[in-house]
PDB file of C-alpha atoms in Angstrom:
ATOM      1  CA  GLY A   5      44.956 -66.306 -10.251  1.00 86.00           C
ATOM      2  CA  PHE A   6      44.593 -62.738  -9.138  1.00 88.00           C
ATOM      3  CA  GLN A   7      43.502 -62.137  -5.544  1.00 91.00           C
ATOM      4  CA  TYR A   8      41.711 -58.885  -4.647  1.00 91.00           C
ATOM      5  CA  ARG A   9      42.729 -58.759  -0.974  1.00 92.00           C
ATOM      6  CA  GLU A  10      41.173 -56.830   1.887  1.00 93.00           C
ATOM      7  CA  GLY A  11      43.645 -54.383   3.401  1.00 94.00           C
ATOM      8  CA  VAL A  12      45.876 -54.517   0.321  1.00 94.00           C
ATOM      9  CA  GLU A  13      43.836 -53.721  -2.809  1.00 95.00           C
ATOM     10  CA  TRP A  14      40.673 -52.631  -0.969  1.00 95.00           C
ATOM     11  CA  THR A  15      39.551 -51.532   2.493  1.00 97.00           C
ATOM     12  CA  LYS A  16      36.310 -52.360   4.301  1.00 96.00           C
ATOM     13  CA  ALA A  17      34.227 -49.495   5.702  1.00 96.00           C
ATOM     14  CA  MET A  18      30.781 -49.343   7.289  1.00 96.00           C
ATOM     15  CA  LEU A  19      28.246 -52.161   7.493  1.00 96.00           C
ATOM     16  CA  LEU A  20      25.423 -51.607   4.998  1.00 96.00           C
ATOM     17  CA  GLY A  21      23.252 -54.544   6.021  1.00 95.00           C
ATOM     18  CA  SER A  22      23.251 -58.155   7.110  1.00 94.00           C
ATOM     19  CA  GLY A  23      21.193 -61.309   6.922  1.00 92.00           C
ATOM     20  CA  ALA A  24      21.276 -64.886   8.149  1.00 89.00           C
ATOM     21  CA  TYR A  25      24.279 -65.960   6.060  1.00 89.00           C
ATOM     22  CA  SER A  26      26.027 -62.767   4.939  1.00 92.00           C
ATOM     23  CA  SER A  27      26.823 -59.125   5.623  1.00 95.00           C
ATOM     24  CA  CYS A  28      27.287 -56.289   3.137  1.00 96.00           C
ATOM     25  CA  TYR A  29      29.925 -53.598   3.671  1.00 97.00           C
ATOM     26  CA  GLN A  30      30.878 -50.416   1.879  1.00 97.00           C
ATOM     27  CA  ALA A  31      34.453 -50.714   0.623  1.00 97.00           C
ATOM     28  CA  ARG A  32      36.973 -48.604  -1.286  1.00 97.00           C
ATOM     29  CA  ASP A  33      39.530 -49.640  -3.894  1.00 96.00           C
ATOM     30  CA  VAL A  34      42.919 -48.504  -2.560  1.00 96.00           C
ATOM     31  CA  LEU A  35      44.379 -47.662  -5.984  1.00 96.00           C
ATOM     32  CA  THR A  36      41.446 -45.888  -7.654  1.00 96.00           C
ATOM     33  CA  GLY A  37      39.357 -44.736  -4.677  1.00 96.00           C
ATOM     34  CA  THR A  38      36.268 -46.322  -6.237  1.00 96.00           C
ATOM     35  CA  ILE A  39      33.556 -47.056  -3.678  1.00 97.00           C
ATOM     36  CA  MET A  40      31.875 -50.454  -3.966  1.00 96.00           C
ATOM     37  CA  ALA A  41      29.960 -52.967  -1.899  1.00 95.00           C
ATOM     38  CA  VAL A  42      31.502 -56.192  -0.597  1.00 94.00           C
ATOM     39  CA  LYS A  43      29.404 -59.138   0.510  1.00 94.00           C
ATOM     40  CA  GLN A  44      30.919 -61.227   3.319  1.00 92.00           C
ATOM     41  CA  ILE A  45      29.493 -64.755   3.167  1.00 91.00           C
ATOM     42  CA  ALA A  46      29.560 -67.139   6.120  1.00 86.00           C
ATOM     43  CA  ASN A  47      31.405 -70.442   5.820  1.00 82.00           C
ATOM     44  CA  LEU A  48      28.432 -72.662   4.970  1.00 74.00           C
ATOM     45  CA  ASN A  49      30.335 -75.850   5.910  1.00 76.00           C
ATOM     46  CA  ASP A  50      30.108 -74.883   9.574  1.00 63.00           C
ATOM     47  CA  ILE A  51      27.051 -72.583   9.700  1.00 58.00           C
ATOM     48  CA  THR A  52      25.019 -74.748  12.095  1.00 58.00           C
ATOM     49  CA  ASN A  53      27.709 -74.550  14.805  1.00 59.00           C
ATOM     50  CA  ARG A  54      28.297 -70.784  14.648  1.00 52.00           C
ATOM     51  CA  THR A  55      26.848 -67.910  16.583  1.00 53.00           C
ATOM     52  CA  GLN A  56      29.385 -65.180  15.657  1.00 53.00           C
ATOM     53  CA  PRO A  57      31.263 -64.413  12.406  1.00 50.00           C
ATOM     54  CA  ASP A  58      34.908 -65.512  12.265  1.00 52.00           C
ATOM     55  CA  ASP A  59      37.984 -65.259  10.049  1.00 48.00           C
ATOM     56  CA  ASP A  60      36.906 -68.192   7.847  1.00 46.00           C
ATOM     57  CA  GLU A  61      34.339 -66.031   6.058  1.00 50.00           C
ATOM     58  CA  LYS A  62      34.698 -65.333   2.380  1.00 52.00           C
ATOM     59  CA  TYR A  63      34.332 -62.042   0.525  1.00 53.00           C
ATOM     60  CA  GLU A  64      32.483 -61.651  -2.716  1.00 53.00           C
ATOM     61  CA  ASN A  65      32.779 -58.437  -4.709  1.00 53.00           C
ATOM     62  CA  PHE A  66      29.628 -57.000  -6.159  1.00 52.00           C
ATOM     63  CA  CYS A  67      28.428 -53.562  -7.278  1.00 50.00           C
ATOM     64  CA  PRO A  68      31.935 -52.241  -8.090  1.00 51.00           C
ATOM     65  CA  ASN A  69      30.315 -49.343  -9.959  1.00 49.00           C
ATOM     66  CA  GLY A  70      30.407 -46.829  -7.109  1.00 47.00           C
ATOM     67  CA  ILE A  71      26.643 -46.671  -6.486  1.00 46.00           C
ATOM     68  CA  PHE A  72      27.304 -45.751  -2.841  1.00 43.00           C
ATOM     69  CA  GLU A  73      29.204 -42.555  -3.752  1.00 40.00           C
TER      70      GLU A  73
END
């Protein structure tokens, strides 16, 4: 399936907010310039042993309608 990859199809910008299990970042689509929000979700399989985010986190696209423009 299609992968919408950070640094290729979109770039991460400033942190908008964070919680216990996720962080929300402003992001921009590289091709169209559309601003969106990206939610970075912690790896829940290992959440009890973590104190800092790492590279095993997943990204979930939401709000791709440019509401942060």
